[in-house]
PDB file of C-alpha atoms in Angstrom:
ATOM      1  CA  MET T 201     170.008  26.106  14.626  1.00 78.00           C
ATOM      2  CA  ARG T 202     168.148  25.851  11.348  1.00 86.00           C
ATOM      3  CA  ARG T 203     166.448  22.690  12.538  1.00 88.00           C
ATOM      4  CA  LYS T 204     165.154  24.451  15.689  1.00 89.00           C
ATOM      5  CA  ILE T 205     163.646  27.278  13.589  1.00 91.00           C
ATOM      6  CA  ILE T 206     161.819  24.778  11.362  1.00 90.00           C
ATOM      7  CA  ILE T 207     160.415  22.920  14.408  1.00 92.00           C
ATOM      8  CA  ILE T 208     159.278  26.208  15.998  1.00 92.00           C
ATOM      9  CA  LEU T 209     157.572  27.298  12.740  1.00 90.00           C
ATOM     10  CA  ILE T 210     155.779  23.935  12.473  1.00 93.00           C
ATOM     11  CA  ILE T 211     154.575  24.227  16.090  1.00 94.00           C
ATOM     12  CA  ILE T 212     153.333  27.796  15.450  1.00 93.00           C
ATOM     13  CA  LEU T 213     151.457  26.673  12.311  1.00 91.00           C
ATOM     14  CA  VAL T 214     149.839  23.753  14.168  1.00 92.00           C
ATOM     15  CA  VAL T 215     148.750  26.048  17.032  1.00 91.00           C
ATOM     16  CA  LEU T 216     147.327  28.600  14.549  1.00 88.00           C
ATOM     17  CA  GLY T 217     145.458  25.801  12.754  1.00 87.00           C
ATOM     18  CA  ILE T 218     143.911  24.608  16.021  1.00 89.00           C
ATOM     19  CA  ILE T 219     142.907  28.175  16.930  1.00 87.00           C
ATOM     20  CA  LEU T 220     141.262  28.671  13.512  1.00 83.00           C
ATOM     21  CA  LEU T 221     139.343  25.399  13.864  1.00 81.00           C
ATOM     22  CA  LEU T 222     138.094  26.389  17.317  1.00 80.00           C
ATOM     23  CA  LEU T 223     137.049  29.843  16.086  1.00 79.00           C
ATOM     24  CA  ALA T 224     135.204  28.306  13.154  1.00 77.00           C
ATOM     25  CA  LYS T 225     133.403  25.875  15.437  1.00 76.00           C
ATOM     26  CA  PHE T 226     132.208  28.548  17.880  1.00 72.00           C
ATOM     27  CA  LEU T 227     131.580  31.442  15.499  1.00 73.00           C
ATOM     28  CA  ILE T 228     129.781  29.622  12.696  1.00 70.00           C
ATOM     29  CA  PRO T 229     126.350  28.346  13.814  1.00 62.00           C
ATOM     30  CA  HIS T 230     125.998  24.623  13.367  1.00 53.00           C
ATOM     31  CA  THR T 231     122.536  23.118  12.864  1.00 51.00           C
ATOM     32  CA  PRO T 232     122.296  19.365  12.371  1.00 48.00           C
ATOM     33  CA  LYS T 233     119.903  18.472   9.549  1.00 46.00           C
ATOM     34  CA  GLU T 234     118.001  15.947  11.667  1.00 45.00           C
ATOM     35  CA  SER T 235     116.976  18.505  14.304  1.00 43.00           C
ATOM     36  CA  VAL T 236     115.677  21.181  11.904  1.00 43.00           C
ATOM     37  CA  LYS T 237     111.897  21.327  12.116  1.00 44.00           C
ATOM     38  CA  SER T 238     109.709  23.242   9.707  1.00 42.00           C
ATOM     39  CA  GLU T 239     107.012  25.078  11.605  1.00 43.00           C
ATOM     40  CA  GLU T 240     104.246  26.838   9.730  1.00 44.00           C
ATOM     41  CA  THR T 241     103.864  30.469  10.706  1.00 43.00           C
ATOM     42  CA  THR T 242     100.685  32.503  10.428  1.00 45.00           C
ATOM     43  CA  LEU T 243     101.281  35.948   8.974  1.00 44.00           C
ATOM     44  CA  THR T 244      98.848  38.706   9.708  1.00 47.00           C
ATOM     45  CA  SER T 245      98.414  41.168   6.891  1.00 49.00           C
ATOM     46  CA  ILE T 246      96.751  44.509   7.397  1.00 53.00           C
ATOM     47  CA  THR T 247      95.254  46.215   4.370  1.00 53.00           C
ATOM     48  CA  ILE T 248      94.716  49.928   4.762  1.00 55.00           C
ATOM     49  CA  PRO T 249      91.309  50.933   3.352  1.00 55.00           C
ATOM     50  CA  GLY T 250      91.484  53.161   0.291  1.00 53.00           C
ATOM     51  CA  THR T 251      95.015  52.032  -0.611  1.00 52.00           C
ATOM     52  CA  ASN T 252      96.702  49.039  -2.129  1.00 51.00           C
ATOM     53  CA  GLU T 253      99.247  48.959   0.683  1.00 50.00           C
ATOM     54  CA  THR T 254      99.421  45.811   2.776  1.00 49.00           C
ATOM     55  CA  LYS T 255     101.672  45.458   5.800  1.00 50.00           C
ATOM     56  CA  ILE T 256     102.934  41.896   6.235  1.00 47.00           C
ATOM     57  CA  PRO T 257     105.501  40.852   8.817  1.00 46.00           C
ATOM     58  CA  GLU T 258     108.512  39.049   7.368  1.00 45.00           C
ATOM     59  CA  GLY T 259     108.276  35.268   7.487  1.00 45.00           C
ATOM     60  CA  SER T 260     109.110  32.030   5.776  1.00 41.00           C
ATOM     61  CA  GLU T 261     107.850  30.944   2.367  1.00 43.00           C
ATOM     62  CA  SER T 262     105.733  28.208   3.934  1.00 42.00           C
ATOM     63  CA  ALA T 263     103.785  30.667   6.088  1.00 44.00           C
ATOM     64  CA  SER T 264     100.028  30.974   5.733  1.00 48.00           C
ATOM     65  CA  ARG T 265      98.224  34.333   5.659  1.00 50.00           C
ATOM     66  CA  LYS T 266      95.436  35.585   7.872  1.00 53.00           C
ATOM     67  CA  GLU T 267      93.577  38.780   6.907  1.00 57.00           C
ATOM     68  CA  VAL T 268      92.681  41.187   9.701  1.00 56.00           C
ATOM     69  CA  ASN T 269      90.015  43.857   9.397  1.00 67.00           C
ATOM     70  CA  ILE T 270      91.573  46.742  11.289  1.00 67.00           C
ATOM     71  CA  HIS T 271      88.143  48.260  11.910  1.00 67.00           C
ATOM     72  CA  GLN T 272      87.389  45.291  14.188  1.00 80.00           C
ATOM     73  CA  ASP T 273      90.505  45.587  16.371  1.00 87.00           C
ATOM     74  CA  PRO T 274      90.933  48.982  18.067  1.00 92.00           C
ATOM     75  CA  PHE T 275      94.426  48.078  19.318  1.00 92.00           C
ATOM     76  CA  ILE T 276      95.791  47.457  15.798  1.00 92.00           C
ATOM     77  CA  LEU T 277      93.921  50.442  14.327  1.00 94.00           C
ATOM     78  CA  ALA T 278      95.288  52.833  16.967  1.00 95.00           C
ATOM     79  CA  ARG T 279      98.907  51.713  16.525  1.00 94.00           C
ATOM     80  CA  LEU T 280      98.688  51.830  12.737  1.00 93.00           C
ATOM     81  CA  PHE T 281      97.016  55.242  12.746  1.00 94.00           C
ATOM     82  CA  ILE T 282      99.582  56.875  15.070  1.00 95.00           C
ATOM     83  CA  GLU T 283     102.532  55.799  12.936  1.00 94.00           C
ATOM     84  CA  ARG T 284     100.897  56.725   9.609  1.00 92.00           C
ATOM     85  CA  TYR T 285      99.441  60.015  10.884  1.00 92.00           C
ATOM     86  CA  GLY T 286     102.834  61.047  12.233  1.00 90.00           C
ATOM     87  CA  SER T 287     104.942  59.921   9.248  1.00 90.00           C
ATOM     88  CA  TYR T 288     105.017  62.022   6.095  1.00 86.00           C
ATOM     89  CA  SER T 289     107.139  64.141   3.798  1.00 87.00           C
ATOM     90  CA  THR T 290     106.698  67.090   1.467  1.00 84.00           C
ATOM     91  CA  ASP T 291     107.132  64.675  -1.449  1.00 84.00           C
ATOM     92  CA  SER T 292     103.813  62.981  -0.619  1.00 82.00           C
ATOM     93  CA  ASN T 293     101.710  66.197  -0.895  1.00 76.00           C
ATOM     94  CA  SER T 294      99.094  65.269   1.794  1.00 79.00           C
ATOM     95  CA  ILE T 295      98.315  61.843   0.293  1.00 87.00           C
ATOM     96  CA  TYR T 296      99.276  60.272   3.632  1.00 85.00           C
ATOM     97  CA  LEU T 297      96.378  62.120   5.291  1.00 87.00           C
ATOM     98  CA  GLU T 298      93.880  61.414   2.513  1.00 91.00           C
ATOM     99  CA  GLU T 299      94.569  57.679   2.898  1.00 91.00           C
ATOM    100  CA  LEU T 300      93.591  57.929   6.577  1.00 93.00           C
ATOM    101  CA  LEU T 301      90.113  59.382   5.895  1.00 93.00           C
ATOM    102  CA  PRO T 302      88.367  55.947   5.875  1.00 93.00           C
ATOM    103  CA  LEU T 303      89.820  55.263   9.343  1.00 94.00           C
ATOM    104  CA  VAL T 304      88.434  58.336  11.131  1.00 95.00           C
ATOM    105  CA  SER T 305      85.065  59.195  12.668  1.00 95.00           C
ATOM    106  CA  GLN T 306      82.795  61.835  11.157  1.00 93.00           C
ATOM    107  CA  SER T 307      83.798  64.365  13.820  1.00 92.00           C
ATOM    108  CA  PHE T 308      87.554  63.869  13.279  1.00 94.00           C
ATOM    109  CA  LYS T 309      87.172  63.825   9.485  1.00 95.00           C
ATOM    110  CA  SER T 310      86.586  67.605   9.454  1.00 93.00           C
ATOM    111  CA  VAL T 311      89.841  68.162  11.387  1.00 91.00           C
ATOM    112  CA  LEU T 312      91.722  65.975   8.915  1.00 91.00           C
ATOM    113  CA  LEU T 313      90.152  67.709   5.892  1.00 94.00           C
ATOM    114  CA  GLU T 314      91.167  71.132   7.291  1.00 92.00           C
ATOM    115  CA  LYS T 315      94.748  69.918   7.706  1.00 88.00           C
ATOM    116  CA  ILE T 316      94.762  68.582   4.117  1.00 88.00           C
ATOM    117  CA  GLN T 317      93.437  71.904   2.805  1.00 90.00           C
ATOM    118  CA  GLU T 318      96.075  73.851   4.764  1.00 87.00           C
ATOM    119  CA  ILE T 319      98.879  71.715   3.297  1.00 83.00           C
ATOM    120  CA  LYS T 320      97.549  72.200  -0.244  1.00 85.00           C
ATOM    121  CA  GLU T 321      97.212  75.973   0.187  1.00 88.00           C
ATOM    122  CA  ASN T 322     100.624  76.457   1.866  1.00 84.00           C
ATOM    123  CA  PRO T 323     103.041  73.885   0.452  1.00 80.00           C
ATOM    124  CA  PRO T 324     106.502  73.895   2.063  1.00 77.00           C
ATOM    125  CA  THR T 325     109.349  75.377   0.031  1.00 81.00           C
ATOM    126  CA  GLU T 326     112.084  72.940   1.116  1.00 84.00           C
ATOM    127  CA  PHE T 327     112.075  69.214   1.821  1.00 86.00           C
ATOM    128  CA  TYR T 328     110.589  68.161   5.140  1.00 86.00           C
ATOM    129  CA  GLY T 329     110.086  64.595   6.306  1.00 90.00           C
ATOM    130  CA  GLN T 330     108.902  63.082   9.560  1.00 91.00           C
ATOM    131  CA  THR T 331     108.905  59.474  10.740  1.00 93.00           C
ATOM    132  CA  THR T 332     107.002  58.405  13.846  1.00 94.00           C
ATOM    133  CA  LYS T 333     107.661  55.089  15.586  1.00 95.00           C
ATOM    134  CA  ILE T 334     105.817  53.796  18.645  1.00 96.00           C
ATOM    135  CA  ILE T 335     108.086  53.031  21.605  1.00 95.00           C
ATOM    136  CA  SER T 336     105.427  52.016  24.122  1.00 95.00           C
ATOM    137  CA  PHE T 337     101.693  51.571  23.785  1.00 94.00           C
ATOM    138  CA  SER T 338      99.063  50.836  26.417  1.00 94.00           C
ATOM    139  CA  GLU T 339      95.304  50.706  26.766  1.00 94.00           C
ATOM    140  CA  GLU T 340      93.923  53.372  29.095  1.00 94.00           C
ATOM    141  CA  GLU T 341      90.247  52.412  28.940  1.00 93.00           C
ATOM    142  CA  LYS T 342      87.946  50.425  26.684  1.00 92.00           C
ATOM    143  CA  ASP T 343      84.296  49.493  26.505  1.00 92.00           C
ATOM    144  CA  GLU T 344      81.888  48.571  23.690  1.00 91.00           C
ATOM    145  CA  THR T 345      81.667  52.114  22.299  1.00 93.00           C
ATOM    146  CA  GLN T 346      85.000  53.781  23.049  1.00 95.00           C
ATOM    147  CA  ALA T 347      88.681  52.917  23.471  1.00 95.00           C
ATOM    148  CA  LYS T 348      91.495  55.174  24.634  1.00 96.00           C
ATOM    149  CA  PHE T 349      95.188  54.372  24.273  1.00 97.00           C
ATOM    150  CA  LYS T 350      98.344  56.062  25.493  1.00 96.00           C
ATOM    151  CA  ALA T 351     101.554  55.933  23.461  1.00 95.00           C
ATOM    152  CA  GLN T 352     105.109  57.139  23.649  1.00 96.00           C
ATOM    153  CA  VAL T 353     106.630  57.791  20.254  1.00 96.00           C
ATOM    154  CA  MET T 354     109.978  58.660  18.749  1.00 96.00           C
ATOM    155  CA  ILE T 355     109.736  61.344  16.070  1.00 95.00           C
ATOM    156  CA  GLU T 356     112.557  61.838  13.581  1.00 96.00           C
ATOM    157  CA  LYS T 357     112.252  65.137  11.686  1.00 93.00           C
ATOM    158  CA  THR T 358     114.382  65.883   8.627  1.00 92.00           C
ATOM    159  CA  THR T 359     114.598  69.362   7.131  1.00 88.00           C
ATOM    160  CA  GLY T 360     116.984  69.620   4.215  1.00 82.00           C
ATOM    161  CA  LYS T 361     120.084  67.852   5.525  1.00 85.00           C
ATOM    162  CA  LYS T 362     119.353  68.391   9.235  1.00 91.00           C
ATOM    163  CA  THR T 363     117.771  65.602  11.312  1.00 92.00           C
ATOM    164  CA  GLU T 364     116.314  65.954  14.815  1.00 94.00           C
ATOM    165  CA  VAL T 365     114.956  63.218  17.074  1.00 95.00           C
ATOM    166  CA  SER T 366     112.405  63.912  19.797  1.00 95.00           C
ATOM    167  CA  TYR T 367     110.147  61.870  22.057  1.00 96.00           C
ATOM    168  CA  GLU T 368     106.489  62.598  22.794  1.00 95.00           C
ATOM    169  CA  GLU T 369     103.639  61.089  24.728  1.00 95.00           C
ATOM    170  CA  GLY T 370     100.041  61.367  23.627  1.00 94.00           C
ATOM    171  CA  THR T 371      96.668  59.700  23.461  1.00 96.00           C
ATOM    172  CA  ILE T 372      94.424  58.395  20.741  1.00 96.00           C
ATOM    173  CA  THR T 373      90.694  57.842  21.197  1.00 97.00           C
ATOM    174  CA  LEU T 374      88.581  55.506  19.077  1.00 96.00           C
ATOM    175  CA  VAL T 375      84.807  55.238  18.885  1.00 96.00           C
ATOM    176  CA  PHE T 376      82.631  52.407  17.617  1.00 94.00           C
ATOM    177  CA  GLU T 377      80.727  54.075  14.777  1.00 90.00           C
ATOM    178  CA  ASP T 378      78.560  52.365  12.134  1.00 88.00           C
ATOM    179  CA  GLY T 379      79.723  48.909  13.245  1.00 90.00           C
ATOM    180  CA  GLU T 380      83.434  49.751  12.993  1.00 92.00           C
ATOM    181  CA  TRP T 381      86.149  51.249  15.166  1.00 94.00           C
ATOM    182  CA  LYS T 382      87.140  54.730  13.971  1.00 95.00           C
ATOM    183  CA  VAL T 383      89.665  57.271  15.257  1.00 96.00           C
ATOM    184  CA  ALA T 384      87.885  60.121  17.078  1.00 96.00           C
ATOM    185  CA  SER T 385      90.966  62.080  18.202  1.00 95.00           C
ATOM    186  CA  CYS T 386      94.725  61.864  18.095  1.00 93.00           C
ATOM    187  CA  ASP T 387      96.907  64.386  19.935  1.00 90.00           C
ATOM    188  CA  PHE T 388     100.258  63.667  18.310  1.00 80.00           C
TER     189      PHE T 388
END
């Protein structure tokens, strides 16, 4: 009887060992060293005028960098503006809007300056934060002097300890002013 128990335990241990080996083989990715190729990636960095902030997508250490002037690409400018214009908190004290002033047209600059003044005159009493992320983005119309884009965004609003998520759709219009693309209106 004792001999049968020992044989059964040995069989169970062998089966468990085989199962562990199979799990390790299928769950742990295996990459042979010969087939690994190092491809150089081009990173696009976007420097926001008037700030030291640079947005760079994550990449490998061997990646090269390519600078993009956002005033030359209305698509990039519109996406960047929507997310920055719609993301702020009471801790930033309107700095987020002041950093956007170099990106807007003369006509929209007055709207932005009024909003900055209103925030400075009536600061909120409790913490408020808002994060805007683009869900979908499409070009409505574009020519040499004007571009209009439509976007759907997710807005996460935090007041104190309460967080709400909502979804909105809006448009942003850019104009080609003084040799650069500038935001003329944004209805988010």
